[in-house]
Structures are given as structure tokens and as C-alpha cells.
Amino acid sequence: MKAKRFMAGLIACSAMFTGMGLTLPSSTYATTSTKASLSQEPTEDEYTVISNAVTESYVLDSYKMKSLAFYTPRHPNGSEEPFPVRVRITTSHLDVDNQKTSRWQMFQQHPKTKDPRASQIVSPNYMVGNGQTKEFIVGVAPGKLTYLNANKLVGSDGTITGTITIDYIKFKNEEPSAKK
């Protein structure tokens, strides 16, 4: 009887979230596209790279989650408003049959706490293919420690290496914002 109530509650909560139009980041998001992952999917001719925030080489050699590319974003105009960054992840080619070899997600930590459990998810999970370069654009808030979490999905079938590049960008149709 308790199992039936639990299932009914689970279905009701799911319907509530769906009915309110809420979507939660999901590990089922996967694409073979290297285009930026926004609803408009902007291409490089729709934005300009302003400057580099961080470039880091990485090694994923175990199956557990690893946090990488730590940085604290600063708005290029000095504003306190969220702004877009482009994330580019390259992966080595492994001699495995797996199409997807790693999973990536961006987080921001609240500046008043050092507890990683208080981090806010700022992007969905992105599955990166074997030997692929994945690019996506995400909005970040200035002044908060920002980082990527990565999971190796191929078990002991080899070490994944590559480069993470995070750049500050500006959309070409965007009007310049005043300094605050």
C-alpha cells in the first residue's frame, strides 16, 4: 500500500513540475552537434569572443566525478548582471566502442559558503563523444566561483585527456551595457 502511495505522489509531483513549465537538468541530454547549446544555437558568426577566462588541460582517469576549470567570472563591463560564456571541451580519441565517453556540467558556488553541496547548477549535462570537441554557451553570474564537473563514462577503458577553454563572449546583436 505504501508503494502505491509513493508512486501516486511521485506522479503527482512530476505532473506539477511539468504543468508549471519547469524543467530540470537531465543526464539524458546528448547530441552529436558541436553547435552552442542554447535554444537559438548561435553560431560563431553571431557572437564575438571578448577574452579568455580559463584554459586548462585535464585528465579523467577514474570513473568518479572530478571538478575542473575553477574560476570566478568578472563581467567584462563591470556589471553585476549575468552574462554569457562559451565553454569548449576537447576529448582524446579512445580505442573504445562507446559513442559518449564523458559527461560535463557547469556549477556556480554561492560566495558566502564553501560547501560544494550549496552549488547551483547553471547548465544541463552535456555528453561529449569520443574524440569530439563540444561547445556550449551558458549564462553565469559574476563573483561566484564557477567550475565544471566531469564524469568518465568508459570505466577502465583508458584515460581521457583534453582541453577546457572558457571564453567571455558578446552576442553581435546585443547593445553595450553601461558600467554600474
CSV table of N, CA and C in Angstrom, one decimal:
chain,number,residue,atom,x,y,z
A,1,MET,N,0.8,-1.2,0.0
A,1,MET,CA,0.0,0.0,0.0
A,1,MET,C,0.9,1.3,0.0
A,2,LYS,N,2.0,1.2,0.8
A,2,LYS,CA,2.9,2.4,0.8
A,2,LYS,C,3.5,2.6,-0.5
A,3,ALA,N,3.8,1.6,-1.2
A,3,ALA,CA,4.4,1.7,-2.6
A,3,ALA,C,3.5,2.4,-3.5
A,4,LYS,N,2.2,2.1,-3.4
A,4,LYS,CA,1.2,2.7,-4.3
A,4,LYS,C,1.1,4.2,-4.0
A,5,ARG,N,1.1,4.6,-2.7
A,5,ARG,CA,1.0,6.0,-2.3
A,5,ARG,C,2.3,6.7,-2.8
A,6,PHE,N,3.4,6.1,-2.6
A,6,PHE,CA,4.7,6.7,-3.1
A,6,PHE,C,4.6,7.0,-4.6
A,7,MET,N,4.2,6.0,-5.4
A,7,MET,CA,4.1,6.1,-6.8
A,7,MET,C,3.1,7.2,-7.2
A,8,ALA,N,2.0,7.3,-6.5
A,8,ALA,CA,1.0,8.3,-6.8
A,8,ALA,C,1.5,9.7,-6.5
A,9,GLY,N,2.3,9.8,-5.4
A,9,GLY,CA,2.9,11.1,-5.0
A,9,GLY,C,4.0,11.5,-6.0
A,10,LEU,N,4.8,10.5,-6.5
A,10,LEU,CA,5.8,10.8,-7.5
A,10,LEU,C,5.2,11.3,-8.8
A,11,ILE,N,4.1,10.6,-9.2
A,11,ILE,CA,3.4,11.0,-10.4
A,11,ILE,C,2.8,12.4,-10.3
A,12,ALA,N,2.2,12.7,-9.1
A,12,ALA,CA,1.6,14.0,-8.9
A,12,ALA,C,2.6,15.1,-8.9
A,13,CYS,N,3.8,14.8,-8.2
A,13,CYS,CA,4.9,15.9,-8.2
A,13,CYS,C,5.4,16.1,-9.7
A,14,SER,N,5.5,15.0,-10.4
A,14,SER,CA,6.0,15.1,-11.8
A,14,SER,C,5.0,15.9,-12.6
A,15,ALA,N,3.8,15.7,-12.4
A,15,ALA,CA,2.8,16.4,-13.2
A,15,ALA,C,2.8,17.9,-12.8
A,16,MET,N,3.0,18.2,-11.5
A,16,MET,CA,3.0,19.6,-11.0
A,16,MET,C,4.2,20.3,-11.7
A,17,PHE,N,5.4,19.7,-11.7
A,17,PHE,CA,6.5,20.3,-12.3
A,17,PHE,C,6.3,20.5,-13.8
A,18,THR,N,5.8,19.5,-14.5
A,18,THR,CA,5.5,19.6,-15.9
A,18,THR,C,4.5,20.7,-16.2
A,19,GLY,N,3.4,20.7,-15.4
A,19,GLY,CA,2.4,21.7,-15.6
A,19,GLY,C,2.8,23.1,-15.3
A,20,MET,N,3.8,23.3,-14.5
A,20,MET,CA,4.3,24.7,-14.2
A,20,MET,C,5.4,25.1,-15.2
A,21,GLY,N,5.7,24.2,-16.1
A,21,GLY,CA,6.7,24.5,-17.2
A,21,GLY,C,8.1,24.5,-16.7
A,22,LEU,N,8.3,23.8,-15.5
A,22,LEU,CA,9.7,23.7,-15.0
A,22,LEU,C,10.4,22.6,-15.7
A,23,THR,N,11.7,22.8,-16.0
A,23,THR,CA,12.5,21.7,-16.5
A,23,THR,C,13.7,21.6,-15.6
A,24,LEU,N,14.2,20.5,-15.4
A,24,LEU,CA,15.4,20.3,-14.6
A,24,LEU,C,16.5,19.7,-15.4
A,25,PRO,N,17.7,20.0,-15.2
A,25,PRO,CA,18.8,19.5,-15.9
A,25,PRO,C,18.8,18.0,-15.9
A,26,SER,N,19.1,17.4,-17.1
A,26,SER,CA,18.9,15.9,-17.2
A,26,SER,C,20.2,15.3,-17.8
A,27,SER,N,20.5,14.1,-17.3
A,27,SER,CA,21.6,13.5,-17.9
A,27,SER,C,21.3,12.8,-19.3
A,28,THR,N,20.1,12.9,-19.7
A,28,THR,CA,19.7,12.3,-21.0
A,28,THR,C,20.0,13.3,-22.1
A,29,TYR,N,20.4,14.5,-21.8
A,29,TYR,CA,20.7,15.5,-22.9
A,29,TYR,C,22.0,15.0,-23.6
A,30,ALA,N,21.9,14.7,-24.8
A,30,ALA,CA,23.0,14.3,-25.6
A,30,ALA,C,22.8,14.7,-27.1
A,31,THR,N,23.9,15.1,-27.7
A,31,THR,CA,23.8,15.5,-29.1
A,31,THR,C,25.2,15.3,-29.7
A,32,THR,N,25.2,15.1,-31.0
A,32,THR,CA,26.4,14.9,-31.7
A,32,THR,C,26.8,16.3,-32.3
A,33,SER,N,26.0,17.3,-32.1
A,33,SER,CA,26.3,18.6,-32.7
A,33,SER,C,27.4,19.3,-31.9
A,34,THR,N,28.2,20.1,-32.6
A,34,THR,CA,29.2,20.9,-31.9
A,34,THR,C,28.7,22.3,-31.7
A,35,LYS,N,27.5,22.6,-32.1
A,35,LYS,CA,26.9,24.0,-32.0
A,35,LYS,C,26.7,24.3,-30.5
A,36,ALA,N,26.6,25.6,-30.3
A,36,ALA,CA,26.3,26.0,-28.9
A,36,ALA,C,25.0,25.5,-28.5
A,37,SER,N,24.8,25.2,-27.2
A,37,SER,CA,23.6,24.5,-26.8
A,37,SER,C,22.7,25.5,-26.1
A,38,LEU,N,22.2,26.4,-26.8
A,38,LEU,CA,21.1,27.3,-26.4
A,38,LEU,C,19.9,27.1,-27.3
A,39,SER,N,18.8,27.6,-27.0
A,39,SER,CA,17.6,27.3,-27.8
A,39,SER,C,17.8,27.9,-29.2
A,40,GLN,N,18.6,29.1,-29.3
A,40,GLN,CA,18.8,29.6,-30.6
A,40,GLN,C,20.0,29.0,-31.3
A,41,GLU,N,20.8,28.2,-30.6
A,41,GLU,CA,22.0,27.6,-31.1
A,41,GLU,C,22.8,28.6,-31.9
A,42,PRO,N,23.3,29.6,-31.3
A,42,PRO,CA,24.1,30.6,-32.0
A,42,PRO,C,25.4,30.0,-32.6
A,43,THR,N,25.7,30.5,-33.8
A,43,THR,CA,27.0,30.1,-34.4
A,43,THR,C,28.0,31.1,-34.2
A,44,GLU,N,29.3,30.8,-34.5
A,44,GLU,CA,30.4,31.7,-34.2
A,44,GLU,C,30.2,33.1,-34.9
A,45,ASP,N,29.4,33.2,-36.0
A,45,ASP,CA,29.3,34.5,-36.6
A,45,ASP,C,28.2,35.3,-35.9
A,46,GLU,N,27.5,34.8,-34.9
A,46,GLU,CA,26.5,35.5,-34.1
A,46,GLU,C,27.1,36.1,-32.8
A,47,TYR,N,28.3,35.7,-32.4
A,47,TYR,CA,28.9,36.2,-31.2
A,47,TYR,C,30.4,36.5,-31.4
A,48,THR,N,30.9,37.3,-30.5
A,48,THR,CA,32.4,37.7,-30.6
A,48,THR,C,33.0,37.3,-29.2
A,49,VAL,N,34.2,36.6,-29.3
A,49,VAL,CA,34.9,36.3,-28.1
A,49,VAL,C,35.6,37.6,-27.6
A,50,ILE,N,35.3,38.0,-26.4
A,50,ILE,CA,35.9,39.2,-25.8
A,50,ILE,C,37.2,38.9,-25.2
A,51,SER,N,37.3,37.9,-24.4
A,51,SER,CA,38.6,37.5,-23.7
A,51,SER,C,38.5,36.1,-23.2
A,52,ASN,N,39.6,35.5,-22.8
A,52,ASN,CA,39.6,34.2,-22.3
A,52,ASN,C,39.5,34.2,-20.8
A,53,ALA,N,38.7,33.4,-20.2
A,53,ALA,CA,38.6,33.3,-18.7
A,53,ALA,C,39.5,32.2,-18.2
A,54,VAL,N,39.5,31.1,-18.8
A,54,VAL,CA,40.4,30.0,-18.3
A,54,VAL,C,40.7,29.0,-19.5
A,55,THR,N,41.9,28.5,-19.6
A,55,THR,CA,42.2,27.4,-20.4
A,55,THR,C,43.0,26.4,-19.6
A,56,GLU,N,42.5,25.1,-19.6
A,56,GLU,CA,43.1,24.1,-18.7
A,56,GLU,C,43.1,22.8,-19.4
A,57,SER,N,44.3,22.1,-19.3
A,57,SER,CA,44.3,20.7,-19.7
A,57,SER,C,43.8,19.8,-18.6
A,58,TYR,N,43.2,18.7,-19.0
A,58,TYR,CA,42.6,17.8,-17.9
A,58,TYR,C,42.9,16.4,-18.2
A,59,VAL,N,42.8,15.6,-17.2
A,59,VAL,CA,42.9,14.1,-17.3
A,59,VAL,C,41.8,13.5,-16.5
A,60,LEU,N,41.0,12.7,-17.1
A,60,LEU,CA,40.0,11.9,-16.4
A,60,LEU,C,40.5,10.4,-16.5
A,61,ASP,N,40.9,9.9,-15.3
A,61,ASP,CA,41.5,8.6,-15.3
A,61,ASP,C,40.7,7.6,-14.4
A,62,SER,N,39.6,8.1,-13.8
A,62,SER,CA,38.8,7.2,-12.9
A,62,SER,C,37.4,7.5,-13.2
A,63,TYR,N,36.5,6.6,-12.8
A,63,TYR,CA,35.1,6.7,-13.1
A,63,TYR,C,34.4,7.8,-12.2
A,64,LYS,N,35.0,8.2,-11.1
A,64,LYS,CA,34.3,9.2,-10.3
A,64,LYS,C,34.3,10.6,-10.8
A,65,MET,N,33.4,11.4,-10.3
A,65,MET,CA,33.3,12.8,-10.7
A,65,MET,C,34.5,13.6,-10.3
A,66,LYS,N,34.9,14.5,-11.2
A,66,LYS,CA,36.1,15.4,-11.0
A,66,LYS,C,35.7,16.8,-11.3
A,67,SER,N,36.1,17.7,-10.4
A,67,SER,CA,35.8,19.1,-10.6
A,67,SER,C,37.0,19.8,-11.3
A,68,LEU,N,36.7,20.6,-12.3
A,68,LEU,CA,37.8,21.2,-13.1
A,68,LEU,C,37.5,22.6,-13.5
A,69,ALA,N,38.5,23.3,-14.0
A,69,ALA,CA,38.4,24.7,-14.6
A,69,ALA,C,37.7,25.7,-13.6
A,70,PHE,N,38.3,25.7,-12.4
A,70,PHE,CA,37.8,26.7,-11.4
A,70,PHE,C,38.2,28.1,-11.8
A,71,TYR,N,37.2,29.0,-11.7
A,71,TYR,CA,37.5,30.4,-11.9
A,71,TYR,C,36.3,31.2,-11.4
A,72,THR,N,36.5,32.5,-11.1
A,72,THR,CA,35.5,33.4,-10.7
A,72,THR,C,35.3,34.4,-11.8
A,73,PRO,N,34.1,34.4,-12.5
A,73,PRO,CA,33.9,35.3,-13.6
A,73,PRO,C,33.7,36.7,-13.1
A,74,ARG,N,34.2,37.6,-14.0
A,74,ARG,CA,34.0,39.0,-13.8
A,74,ARG,C,33.4,39.6,-15.1
A,75,HIS,N,32.3,40.3,-14.9
A,75,HIS,CA,31.6,40.8,-16.1
A,75,HIS,C,32.5,41.8,-16.8
A,76,PRO,N,32.6,41.6,-18.2
A,76,PRO,CA,33.6,42.5,-18.9
A,76,PRO,C,33.3,44.0,-18.8
A,77,ASN,N,32.0,44.3,-18.5
A,77,ASN,CA,31.6,45.7,-18.4
A,77,ASN,C,31.6,46.2,-16.9
A,78,GLY,N,31.9,45.3,-16.0
A,78,GLY,CA,31.8,45.6,-14.6
A,78,GLY,C,30.5,45.5,-14.0
A,79,SER,N,29.5,45.1,-14.7
A,79,SER,CA,28.1,44.9,-14.3
A,79,SER,C,28.0,43.7,-13.3
A,80,GLU,N,26.9,43.7,-12.5
A,80,GLU,CA,26.6,42.6,-11.7
A,80,GLU,C,25.6,41.7,-12.3
A,81,GLU,N,25.2,41.9,-13.6
A,81,GLU,CA,24.2,41.1,-14.3
A,81,GLU,C,24.9,39.8,-14.8
A,82,PRO,N,24.1,38.7,-14.9
A,82,PRO,CA,24.6,37.5,-15.5
A,82,PRO,C,25.0,37.8,-17.0
A,83,PHE,N,25.9,37.0,-17.5
A,83,PHE,CA,26.4,37.2,-18.9
A,83,PHE,C,26.8,35.9,-19.4
A,84,PRO,N,26.9,35.8,-20.8
A,84,PRO,CA,27.2,34.5,-21.4
A,84,PRO,C,28.7,34.2,-21.5
A,85,VAL,N,29.1,32.9,-21.3
A,85,VAL,CA,30.4,32.4,-21.6
A,85,VAL,C,30.3,31.2,-22.5
A,86,ARG,N,31.3,31.1,-23.4
A,86,ARG,CA,31.4,29.9,-24.2
A,86,ARG,C,32.3,28.9,-23.6
A,87,VAL,N,31.9,27.7,-23.5
A,87,VAL,CA,32.7,26.6,-23.0
A,87,VAL,C,33.0,25.6,-24.1
A,88,ARG,N,34.3,25.3,-24.3
A,88,ARG,CA,34.7,24.4,-25.4
A,88,ARG,C,35.5,23.3,-24.7
A,89,ILE,N,35.1,22.1,-24.9
A,89,ILE,CA,35.7,20.9,-24.3
A,89,ILE,C,36.2,20.0,-25.4
A,90,THR,N,37.5,19.7,-25.4
A,90,THR,CA,38.0,18.7,-26.4
A,90,THR,C,38.3,17.4,-25.7
A,91,THR,N,38.2,16.3,-26.3
A,91,THR,CA,38.5,15.0,-25.7
A,91,THR,C,39.4,14.2,-26.6
A,92,SER,N,40.2,13.4,-26.0
A,92,SER,CA,41.1,12.5,-26.8
A,92,SER,C,40.2,11.4,-27.4
A,93,HIS,N,40.8,10.8,-28.5
A,93,HIS,CA,40.1,9.6,-29.1
A,93,HIS,C,40.6,8.4,-28.4
A,94,LEU,N,39.6,7.6,-27.9
A,94,LEU,CA,40.0,6.3,-27.2
A,94,LEU,C,39.6,5.2,-28.1
A,95,ASP,N,40.3,4.1,-28.0
A,95,ASP,CA,40.1,2.9,-28.8
A,95,ASP,C,39.0,2.1,-28.1
A,96,VAL,N,37.8,2.7,-28.1
A,96,VAL,CA,36.6,2.0,-27.4
A,96,VAL,C,35.4,2.2,-28.3
A,97,ASP,N,34.4,1.3,-28.1
A,97,ASP,CA,33.2,1.4,-28.9
A,97,ASP,C,32.2,2.4,-28.4
A,98,ASN,N,32.4,3.0,-27.3
A,98,ASN,CA,31.4,3.9,-26.7
A,98,ASN,C,31.4,5.2,-27.5
A,99,GLN,N,30.2,5.6,-27.9
A,99,GLN,CA,30.0,6.8,-28.6
A,99,GLN,C,30.2,8.0,-27.7
A,100,LYS,N,29.7,8.0,-26.4
A,100,LYS,CA,29.9,9.0,-25.5
A,100,LYS,C,30.8,8.6,-24.4
A,101,THR,N,31.9,9.4,-24.2
A,101,THR,CA,32.9,9.0,-23.2
A,101,THR,C,33.0,9.8,-21.9
A,102,SER,N,32.3,11.0,-21.9
A,102,SER,CA,32.3,11.8,-20.7
A,102,SER,C,31.1,12.7,-20.6
A,103,ARG,N,30.8,13.1,-19.4
A,103,ARG,CA,29.6,13.9,-19.1
A,103,ARG,C,30.1,15.1,-18.4
A,104,TRP,N,29.6,16.3,-18.8
A,104,TRP,CA,30.0,17.6,-18.2
A,104,TRP,C,28.9,18.4,-17.8
A,105,GLN,N,29.1,19.2,-16.7
A,105,GLN,CA,28.0,20.1,-16.2
A,105,GLN,C,28.7,21.2,-15.5
A,106,MET,N,28.2,22.5,-15.7
A,106,MET,CA,28.8,23.6,-15.0
A,106,MET,C,28.0,24.0,-13.8
A,107,PHE,N,28.7,24.4,-12.7
A,107,PHE,CA,28.2,24.8,-11.4
A,107,PHE,C,28.7,26.2,-11.0
A,108,GLN,N,28.0,26.9,-10.2
A,108,GLN,CA,28.5,28.1,-9.5
A,108,GLN,C,28.2,27.9,-8.0
A,109,GLN,N,29.2,28.3,-7.2
A,109,GLN,CA,29.1,28.2,-5.8
A,109,GLN,C,28.7,29.5,-5.2
A,110,HIS,N,27.9,29.5,-4.2
A,110,HIS,CA,27.5,30.8,-3.6
A,110,HIS,C,28.7,31.4,-2.9
A,111,PRO,N,28.9,32.7,-3.0
A,111,PRO,CA,30.2,33.2,-2.4
A,111,PRO,C,30.2,33.2,-0.9
A,112,LYS,N,29.1,33.0,-0.2
A,112,LYS,CA,29.2,33.0,1.3
A,112,LYS,C,29.3,31.7,1.9
A,113,THR,N,29.5,30.6,1.1
A,113,THR,CA,29.7,29.3,1.6
A,113,THR,C,30.8,28.6,0.8
A,114,LYS,N,31.5,27.7,1.5
A,114,LYS,CA,32.5,26.9,0.9
A,114,LYS,C,32.0,25.4,0.7
A,115,ASP,N,30.7,25.2,1.0
A,115,ASP,CA,30.2,23.9,0.9
A,115,ASP,C,29.8,23.6,-0.6
A,116,PRO,N,30.4,22.6,-1.2
A,116,PRO,CA,30.1,22.3,-2.6
A,116,PRO,C,28.7,21.8,-2.8
A,117,ARG,N,28.0,21.3,-1.7
A,117,ARG,CA,26.6,20.9,-1.9
A,117,ARG,C,25.7,22.1,-2.1
A,118,ALA,N,26.2,23.3,-1.8
A,118,ALA,CA,25.4,24.5,-1.9
A,118,ALA,C,25.6,25.1,-3.3
A,119,SER,N,26.3,24.4,-4.2
A,119,SER,CA,26.5,24.9,-5.6
A,119,SER,C,25.2,24.9,-6.4
A,120,GLN,N,25.1,25.8,-7.3
A,120,GLN,CA,23.9,25.9,-8.2
A,120,GLN,C,24.3,25.4,-9.6
A,121,ILE,N,23.4,24.6,-10.1
A,121,ILE,CA,23.6,24.1,-11.5
A,121,ILE,C,23.3,25.2,-12.5
A,122,VAL,N,24.2,25.5,-13.4
A,122,VAL,CA,24.0,26.5,-14.4
A,122,VAL,C,23.9,26.0,-15.8
A,123,SER,N,24.1,24.7,-16.0
A,123,SER,CA,24.0,24.1,-17.3
A,123,SER,C,23.4,22.7,-17.2
A,124,PRO,N,22.8,22.3,-18.2
A,124,PRO,CA,22.4,20.8,-18.2
A,124,PRO,C,23.6,20.0,-18.4
A,125,ASN,N,23.5,18.7,-18.3
A,125,ASN,CA,24.6,17.7,-18.5
A,125,ASN,C,24.8,17.7,-20.0
A,126,TYR,N,26.0,17.7,-20.4
A,126,TYR,CA,26.4,17.6,-21.9
A,126,TYR,C,27.2,16.3,-22.0
A,127,MET,N,26.8,15.5,-22.9
A,127,MET,CA,27.6,14.2,-23.2
A,127,MET,C,28.5,14.6,-24.3
A,128,VAL,N,29.8,14.3,-24.1
A,128,VAL,CA,30.8,14.6,-25.1
A,128,VAL,C,31.3,13.2,-25.6
A,129,GLY,N,31.3,13.2,-27.0
A,129,GLY,CA,31.7,12.0,-27.7
A,129,GLY,C,33.2,11.7,-27.7
A,130,ASN,N,33.5,10.5,-28.1
A,130,ASN,CA,34.8,10.0,-28.2
A,130,ASN,C,35.6,10.8,-29.3
A,131,GLY,N,36.6,11.5,-28.8
A,131,GLY,CA,37.4,12.3,-29.7
A,131,GLY,C,36.7,13.6,-30.2
A,132,GLN,N,35.6,14.0,-29.6
A,132,GLN,CA,34.8,15.1,-30.1
A,132,GLN,C,35.2,16.4,-29.4
A,133,THR,N,34.9,17.5,-30.1
A,133,THR,CA,35.0,18.9,-29.4
A,133,THR,C,33.6,19.3,-29.2
A,134,LYS,N,33.2,19.6,-28.0
A,134,LYS,CA,31.9,20.1,-27.7
A,134,LYS,C,31.9,21.5,-27.3
A,135,GLU,N,31.0,22.3,-27.8
A,135,GLU,CA,30.9,23.7,-27.5
A,135,GLU,C,29.5,24.0,-27.0
A,136,PHE,N,29.4,24.8,-25.9
A,136,PHE,CA,28.1,25.3,-25.5
A,136,PHE,C,28.2,26.7,-24.8
A,137,ILE,N,27.1,27.4,-24.8
A,137,ILE,CA,27.1,28.7,-24.2
A,137,ILE,C,26.2,28.7,-23.0
A,138,VAL,N,26.6,29.3,-21.9
A,138,VAL,CA,25.8,29.3,-20.6
A,138,VAL,C,26.0,30.6,-20.0
A,139,GLY,N,24.9,31.0,-19.3
A,139,GLY,CA,24.9,32.3,-18.6
A,139,GLY,C,25.5,32.1,-17.2
A,140,VAL,N,26.4,33.0,-16.7
A,140,VAL,CA,27.0,32.9,-15.4
A,140,VAL,C,26.8,34.2,-14.7
A,141,ALA,N,26.8,34.1,-13.4
A,141,ALA,CA,26.7,35.3,-12.5
A,141,ALA,C,28.1,35.7,-12.1
A,142,PRO,N,28.4,37.0,-12.2
A,142,PRO,CA,29.8,37.4,-11.8
A,142,PRO,C,30.0,37.3,-10.3
A,143,GLY,N,31.3,37.0,-9.9
A,143,GLY,CA,31.6,37.0,-8.5
A,143,GLY,C,31.4,35.7,-7.8
A,144,LYS,N,30.9,34.6,-8.5
A,144,LYS,CA,30.7,33.3,-7.9
A,144,LYS,C,31.7,32.3,-8.4
A,145,LEU,N,32.3,31.5,-7.6
A,145,LEU,CA,33.3,30.5,-8.0
A,145,LEU,C,32.5,29.6,-9.0
A,146,THR,N,33.1,29.4,-10.2
A,146,THR,CA,32.4,28.6,-11.2
A,146,THR,C,33.4,27.5,-11.6
A,147,TYR,N,32.8,26.3,-11.9
A,147,TYR,CA,33.6,25.2,-12.2
A,147,TYR,C,32.8,24.2,-13.0
A,148,LEU,N,33.5,23.2,-13.7
A,148,LEU,CA,32.9,22.1,-14.4
A,148,LEU,C,33.0,20.8,-13.6
A,149,ASN,N,32.0,20.0,-13.6
A,149,ASN,CA,32.1,18.7,-13.1
A,149,ASN,C,32.1,17.7,-14.3
A,150,ALA,N,33.0,16.8,-14.2
A,150,ALA,CA,33.1,15.8,-15.3
A,150,ALA,C,33.1,14.4,-14.8
A,151,ASN,N,32.5,13.5,-15.6
A,151,ASN,CA,32.4,12.1,-15.3
A,151,ASN,C,33.0,11.3,-16.5
A,152,LYS,N,33.9,10.4,-16.2
A,152,LYS,CA,34.3,9.5,-17.3
A,152,LYS,C,33.3,8.4,-17.4
A,153,LEU,N,32.9,8.0,-18.5
A,153,LEU,CA,31.8,7.0,-18.7
A,153,LEU,C,32.3,5.7,-19.3
A,154,VAL,N,33.6,5.5,-19.5
A,154,VAL,CA,34.0,4.3,-20.1
A,154,VAL,C,34.8,3.4,-19.2
A,155,GLY,N,34.6,3.6,-17.9
A,155,GLY,CA,35.2,2.6,-16.9
A,155,GLY,C,36.7,2.6,-17.0
A,156,SER,N,37.3,1.5,-17.1
A,156,SER,CA,38.8,1.4,-17.1
A,156,SER,C,39.3,1.2,-18.5
A,157,ASP,N,38.6,1.7,-19.5
A,157,ASP,CA,39.0,1.5,-20.9
A,157,ASP,C,40.0,2.6,-21.4
A,158,GLY,N,40.6,3.3,-20.5
A,158,GLY,CA,41.6,4.3,-20.9
A,158,GLY,C,41.4,5.6,-20.2
A,159,THR,N,42.4,6.4,-20.3
A,159,THR,CA,42.4,7.7,-19.8
A,159,THR,C,41.9,8.7,-20.8
A,160,ILE,N,41.0,9.6,-20.4
A,160,ILE,CA,40.6,10.7,-21.3
A,160,ILE,C,41.4,12.0,-21.0
A,161,THR,N,41.9,12.6,-22.0
A,161,THR,CA,42.6,13.8,-21.8
A,161,THR,C,42.1,14.8,-22.8
A,162,GLY,N,42.3,16.1,-22.5
A,162,GLY,CA,41.9,17.1,-23.4
A,162,GLY,C,42.1,18.5,-22.9
A,163,THR,N,41.4,19.5,-23.4
A,163,THR,CA,41.5,20.9,-23.0
A,163,THR,C,40.1,21.5,-22.8
A,164,ILE,N,40.0,22.3,-21.8
A,164,ILE,CA,38.8,23.1,-21.5
A,164,ILE,C,39.2,24.5,-21.8
A,165,THR,N,38.4,25.2,-22.5
A,165,THR,CA,38.5,26.6,-22.8
A,165,THR,C,37.2,27.3,-22.5
A,166,ILE,N,37.3,28.3,-21.6
A,166,ILE,CA,36.1,29.1,-21.3
A,166,ILE,C,36.4,30.6,-21.7
A,167,ASP,N,35.5,31.1,-22.5
A,167,ASP,CA,35.7,32.5,-23.0
A,167,ASP,C,34.5,33.4,-22.7
A,168,TYR,N,34.8,34.6,-22.4
A,168,TYR,CA,33.8,35.6,-22.3
A,168,TYR,C,33.3,36.0,-23.7
A,169,ILE,N,32.0,36.1,-23.9
A,169,ILE,CA,31.6,36.4,-25.3
A,169,ILE,C,30.5,37.5,-25.2
A,170,LYS,N,30.3,38.1,-26.4
A,170,LYS,CA,29.2,39.1,-26.5
A,170,LYS,C,28.5,38.8,-27.8
A,171,PHE,N,27.2,38.7,-27.8
A,171,PHE,CA,26.4,38.5,-29.0
A,171,PHE,C,26.4,39.7,-29.8
A,172,LYS,N,26.5,39.6,-31.1
A,172,LYS,CA,26.7,40.7,-32.0
A,172,LYS,C,25.5,41.6,-32.1
A,173,ASN,N,24.3,41.1,-31.8
A,173,ASN,CA,23.1,41.9,-31.8
A,173,ASN,C,22.8,42.6,-30.5
A,174,GLU,N,23.7,42.4,-29.5
A,174,GLU,CA,23.5,42.9,-28.1
A,174,GLU,C,24.0,44.3,-28.0
A,175,GLU,N,23.2,45.2,-27.4
A,175,GLU,CA,23.7,46.5,-27.2
A,175,GLU,C,24.6,46.6,-26.0
A,176,PRO,N,25.6,47.4,-26.1
A,176,PRO,CA,26.5,47.5,-24.9
A,176,PRO,C,25.8,48.0,-23.7
A,177,SER,N,26.1,47.3,-22.5
A,177,SER,CA,25.5,47.7,-21.3
A,177,SER,C,26.4,48.8,-20.6
A,178,ALA,N,25.8,49.7,-19.9
A,178,ALA,CA,26.5,50.7,-19.2
A,178,ALA,C,27.2,50.1,-17.9
A,179,LYS,N,28.4,50.7,-17.6
A,179,LYS,CA,29.1,50.3,-16.4
A,179,LYS,C,28.3,50.7,-15.2
A,180,LYS,N,28.2,49.8,-14.2
A,180,LYS,CA,27.5,50.2,-13.0
A,180,LYS,C,28.4,50.5,-11.8
